[in-house]
JSON list of C-alpha atoms in Angstrom, two decimals:
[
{"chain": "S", "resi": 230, "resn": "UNK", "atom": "CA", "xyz": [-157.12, 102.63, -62.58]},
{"chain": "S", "resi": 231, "resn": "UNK", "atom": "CA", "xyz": [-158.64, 105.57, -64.81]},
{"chain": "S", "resi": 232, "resn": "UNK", "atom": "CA", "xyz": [-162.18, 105.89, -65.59]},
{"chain": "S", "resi": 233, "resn": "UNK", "atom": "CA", "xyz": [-164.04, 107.17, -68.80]},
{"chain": "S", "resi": 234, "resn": "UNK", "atom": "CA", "xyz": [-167.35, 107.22, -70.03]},
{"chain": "S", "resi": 235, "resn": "UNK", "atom": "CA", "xyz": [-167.09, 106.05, -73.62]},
{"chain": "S", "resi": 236, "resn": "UNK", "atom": "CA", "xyz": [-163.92, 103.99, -74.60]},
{"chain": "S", "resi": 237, "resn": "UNK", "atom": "CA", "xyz": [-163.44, 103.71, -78.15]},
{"chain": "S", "resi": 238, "resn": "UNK", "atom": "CA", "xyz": [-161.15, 101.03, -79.75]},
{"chain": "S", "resi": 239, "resn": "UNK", "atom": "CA", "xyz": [-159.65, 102.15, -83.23]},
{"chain": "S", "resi": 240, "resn": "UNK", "atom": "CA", "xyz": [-158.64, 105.53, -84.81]},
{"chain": "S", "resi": 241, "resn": "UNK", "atom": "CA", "xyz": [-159.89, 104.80, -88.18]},
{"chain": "S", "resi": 242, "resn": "UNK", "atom": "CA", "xyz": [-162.34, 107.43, -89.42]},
{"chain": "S", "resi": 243, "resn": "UNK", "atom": "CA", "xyz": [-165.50, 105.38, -87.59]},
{"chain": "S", "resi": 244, "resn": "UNK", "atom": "CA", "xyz": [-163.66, 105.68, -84.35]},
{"chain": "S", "resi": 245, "resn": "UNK", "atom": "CA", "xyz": [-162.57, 109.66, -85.44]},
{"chain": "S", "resi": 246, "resn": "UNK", "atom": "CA", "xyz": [-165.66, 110.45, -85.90]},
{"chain": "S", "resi": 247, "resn": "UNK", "atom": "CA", "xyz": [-167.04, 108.86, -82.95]},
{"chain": "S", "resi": 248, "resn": "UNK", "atom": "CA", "xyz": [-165.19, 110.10, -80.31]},
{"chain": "S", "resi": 249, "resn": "UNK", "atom": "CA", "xyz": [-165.51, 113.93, -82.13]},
{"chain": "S", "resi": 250, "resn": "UNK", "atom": "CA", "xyz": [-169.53, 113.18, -81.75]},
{"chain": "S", "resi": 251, "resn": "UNK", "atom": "CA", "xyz": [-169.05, 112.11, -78.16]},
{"chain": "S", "resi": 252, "resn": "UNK", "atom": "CA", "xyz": [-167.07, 115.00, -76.89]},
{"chain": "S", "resi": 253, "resn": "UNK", "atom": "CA", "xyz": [-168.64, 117.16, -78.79]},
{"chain": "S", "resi": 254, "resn": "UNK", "atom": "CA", "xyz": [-171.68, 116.45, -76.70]},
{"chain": "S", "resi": 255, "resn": "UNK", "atom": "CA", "xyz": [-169.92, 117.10, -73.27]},
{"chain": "S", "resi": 256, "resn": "UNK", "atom": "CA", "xyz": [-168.44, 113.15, -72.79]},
{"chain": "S", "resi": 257, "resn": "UNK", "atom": "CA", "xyz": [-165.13, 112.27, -71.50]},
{"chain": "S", "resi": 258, "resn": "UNK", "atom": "CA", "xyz": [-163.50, 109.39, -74.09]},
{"chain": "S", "resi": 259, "resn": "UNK", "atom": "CA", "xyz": [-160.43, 107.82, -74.58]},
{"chain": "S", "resi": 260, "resn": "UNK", "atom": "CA", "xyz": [-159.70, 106.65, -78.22]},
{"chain": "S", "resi": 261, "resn": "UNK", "atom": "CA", "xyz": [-157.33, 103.63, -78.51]},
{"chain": "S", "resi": 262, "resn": "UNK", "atom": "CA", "xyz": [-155.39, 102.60, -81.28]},
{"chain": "S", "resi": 263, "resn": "UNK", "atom": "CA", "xyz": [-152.81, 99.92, -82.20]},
{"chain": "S", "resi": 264, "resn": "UNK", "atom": "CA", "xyz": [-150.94, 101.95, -84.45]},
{"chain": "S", "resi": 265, "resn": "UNK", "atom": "CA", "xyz": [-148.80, 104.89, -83.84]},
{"chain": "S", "resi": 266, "resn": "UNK", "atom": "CA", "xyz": [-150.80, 107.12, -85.62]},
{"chain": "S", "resi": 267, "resn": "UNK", "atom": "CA", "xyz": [-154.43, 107.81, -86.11]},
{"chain": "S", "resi": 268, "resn": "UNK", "atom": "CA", "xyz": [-156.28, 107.34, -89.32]},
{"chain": "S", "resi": 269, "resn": "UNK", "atom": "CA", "xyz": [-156.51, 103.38, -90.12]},
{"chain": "S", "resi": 270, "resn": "UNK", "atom": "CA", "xyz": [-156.99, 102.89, -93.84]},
{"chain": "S", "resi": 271, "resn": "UNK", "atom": "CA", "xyz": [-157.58, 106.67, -94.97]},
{"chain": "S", "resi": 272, "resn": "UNK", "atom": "CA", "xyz": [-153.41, 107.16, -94.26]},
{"chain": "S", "resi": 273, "resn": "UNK", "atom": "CA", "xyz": [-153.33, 104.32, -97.74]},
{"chain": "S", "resi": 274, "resn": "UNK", "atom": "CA", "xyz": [-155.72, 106.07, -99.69]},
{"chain": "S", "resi": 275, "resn": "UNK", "atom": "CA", "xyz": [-153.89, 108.28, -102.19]},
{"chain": "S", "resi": 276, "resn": "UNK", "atom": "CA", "xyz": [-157.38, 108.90, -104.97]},
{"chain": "S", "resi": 277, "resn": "UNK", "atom": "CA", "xyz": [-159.51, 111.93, -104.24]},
{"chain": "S", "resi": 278, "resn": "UNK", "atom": "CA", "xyz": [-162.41, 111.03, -103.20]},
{"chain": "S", "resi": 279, "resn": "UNK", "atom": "CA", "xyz": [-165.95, 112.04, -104.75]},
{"chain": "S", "resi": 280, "resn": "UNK", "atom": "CA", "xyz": [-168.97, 113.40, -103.43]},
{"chain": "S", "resi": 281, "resn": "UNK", "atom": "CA", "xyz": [-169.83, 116.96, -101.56]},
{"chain": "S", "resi": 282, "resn": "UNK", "atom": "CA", "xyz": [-167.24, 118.77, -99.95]},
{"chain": "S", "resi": 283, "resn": "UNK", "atom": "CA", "xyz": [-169.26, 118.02, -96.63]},
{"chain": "S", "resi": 284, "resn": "UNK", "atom": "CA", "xyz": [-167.61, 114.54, -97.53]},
{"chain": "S", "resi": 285, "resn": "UNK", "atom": "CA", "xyz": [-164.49, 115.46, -98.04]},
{"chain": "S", "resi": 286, "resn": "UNK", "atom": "CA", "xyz": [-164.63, 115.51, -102.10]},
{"chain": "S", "resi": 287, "resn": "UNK", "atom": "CA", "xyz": [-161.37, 116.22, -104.24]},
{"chain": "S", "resi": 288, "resn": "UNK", "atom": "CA", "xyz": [-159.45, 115.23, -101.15]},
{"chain": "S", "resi": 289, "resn": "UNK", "atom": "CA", "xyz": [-157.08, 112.83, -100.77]},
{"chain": "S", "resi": 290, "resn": "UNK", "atom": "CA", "xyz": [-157.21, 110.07, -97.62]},
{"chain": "S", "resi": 291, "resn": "UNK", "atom": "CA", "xyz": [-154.46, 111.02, -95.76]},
{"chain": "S", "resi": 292, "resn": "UNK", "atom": "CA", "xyz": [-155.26, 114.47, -96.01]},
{"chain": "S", "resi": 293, "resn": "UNK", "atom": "CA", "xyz": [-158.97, 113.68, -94.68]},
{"chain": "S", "resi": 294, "resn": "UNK", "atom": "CA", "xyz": [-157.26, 110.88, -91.89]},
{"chain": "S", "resi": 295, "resn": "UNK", "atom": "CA", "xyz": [-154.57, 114.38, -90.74]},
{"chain": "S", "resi": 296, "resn": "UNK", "atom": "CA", "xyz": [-157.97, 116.61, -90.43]},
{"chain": "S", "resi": 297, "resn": "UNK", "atom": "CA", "xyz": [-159.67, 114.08, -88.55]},
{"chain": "S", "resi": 298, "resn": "UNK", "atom": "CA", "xyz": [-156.68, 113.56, -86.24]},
{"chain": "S", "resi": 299, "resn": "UNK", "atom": "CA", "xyz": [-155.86, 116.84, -85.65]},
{"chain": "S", "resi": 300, "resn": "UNK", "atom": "CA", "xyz": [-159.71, 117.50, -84.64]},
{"chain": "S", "resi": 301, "resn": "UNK", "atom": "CA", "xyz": [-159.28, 114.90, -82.31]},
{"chain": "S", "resi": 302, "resn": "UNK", "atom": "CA", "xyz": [-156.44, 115.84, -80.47]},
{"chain": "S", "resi": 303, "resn": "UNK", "atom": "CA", "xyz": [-157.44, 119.27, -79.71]},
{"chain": "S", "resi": 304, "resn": "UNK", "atom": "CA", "xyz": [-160.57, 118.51, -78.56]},
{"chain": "S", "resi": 305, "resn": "UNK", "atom": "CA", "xyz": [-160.04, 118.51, -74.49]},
{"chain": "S", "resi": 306, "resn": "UNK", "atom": "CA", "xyz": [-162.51, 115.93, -73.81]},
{"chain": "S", "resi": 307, "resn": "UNK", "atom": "CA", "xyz": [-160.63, 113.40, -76.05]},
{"chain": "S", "resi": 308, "resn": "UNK", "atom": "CA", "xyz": [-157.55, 111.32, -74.53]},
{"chain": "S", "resi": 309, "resn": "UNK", "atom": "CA", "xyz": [-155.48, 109.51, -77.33]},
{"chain": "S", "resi": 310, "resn": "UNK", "atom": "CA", "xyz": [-153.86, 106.79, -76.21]},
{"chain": "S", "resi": 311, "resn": "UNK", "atom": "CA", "xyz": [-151.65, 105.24, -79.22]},
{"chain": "S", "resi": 312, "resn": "UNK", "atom": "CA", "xyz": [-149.49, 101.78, -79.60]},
{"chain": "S", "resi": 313, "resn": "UNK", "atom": "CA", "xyz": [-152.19, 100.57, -77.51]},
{"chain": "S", "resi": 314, "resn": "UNK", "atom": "CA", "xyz": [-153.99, 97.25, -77.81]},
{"chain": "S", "resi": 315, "resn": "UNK", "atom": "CA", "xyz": [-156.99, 96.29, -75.91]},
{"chain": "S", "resi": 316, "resn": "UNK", "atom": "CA", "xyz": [-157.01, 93.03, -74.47]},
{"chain": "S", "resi": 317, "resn": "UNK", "atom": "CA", "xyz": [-160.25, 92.62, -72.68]},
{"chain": "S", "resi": 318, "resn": "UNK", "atom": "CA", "xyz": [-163.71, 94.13, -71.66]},
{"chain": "S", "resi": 319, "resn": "UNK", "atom": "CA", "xyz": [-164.93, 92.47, -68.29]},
{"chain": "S", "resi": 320, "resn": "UNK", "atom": "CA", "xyz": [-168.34, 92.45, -66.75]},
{"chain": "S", "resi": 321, "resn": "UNK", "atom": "CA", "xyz": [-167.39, 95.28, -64.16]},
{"chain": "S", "resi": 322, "resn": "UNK", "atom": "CA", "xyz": [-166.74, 97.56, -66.85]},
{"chain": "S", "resi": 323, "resn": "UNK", "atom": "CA", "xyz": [-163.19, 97.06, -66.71]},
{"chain": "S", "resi": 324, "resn": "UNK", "atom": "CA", "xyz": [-160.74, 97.13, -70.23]},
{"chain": "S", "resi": 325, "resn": "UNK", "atom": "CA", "xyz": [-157.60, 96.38, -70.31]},
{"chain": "S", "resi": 326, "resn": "UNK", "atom": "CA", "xyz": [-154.89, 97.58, -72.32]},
{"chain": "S", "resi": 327, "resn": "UNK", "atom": "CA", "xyz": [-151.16, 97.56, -73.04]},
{"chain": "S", "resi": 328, "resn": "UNK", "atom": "CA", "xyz": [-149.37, 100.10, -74.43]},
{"chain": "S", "resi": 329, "resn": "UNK", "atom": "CA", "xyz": [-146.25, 99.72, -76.07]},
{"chain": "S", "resi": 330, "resn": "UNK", "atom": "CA", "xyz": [-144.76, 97.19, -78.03]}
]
């Protein structure tokens, strides 16, 4: 059994940018995601997107999804754990998870 304080279920840019905010400030997370590779739906988007370049503007999802990935696994206070699917949370603070297909 491994311990964690913030477990995170998804790698789309909501759980990217939650587990950068999190270890950022000091916390140990693990980020899981189903797929075998992190992004979600920014990997499909192929328009550049609008707004400030604080939000990304005149980029294209999957370069924005590779930034946010890369971020993540360099940061040492971010596990990734990928082809993973969560199958419960318990009372006891317990998830479970398989990995693999």
């Amino acid at each position: 059994m491994k311990k964690t304080e913030i477990a995170i279920v998804g790698g789309g840019p909501a759980g990217l940018g939650a587990a950068l905010s999190a270890a950022t400030m000091g916390a140990q997370v693990v980020l899981f995601d189903r797929q075998h590779n992190l992004g979600g739906q920014l990997v499909k988007q192929t328009h550049k997107f609008f707004g400030s370049k604080a939000q990304f503007a005149g980029e294209r999802g999957i370069k924005i999804a590779e930034n946010l990935a890369a971020k993540v696994i360099a940061h040492p206070n971010i596990k990734v754990l990928l082809n993973s699917t969560v199958l419960g949370y318990y009372n006891d603070k317990e998830l479970m998870f398989q990995q693999g297909r």
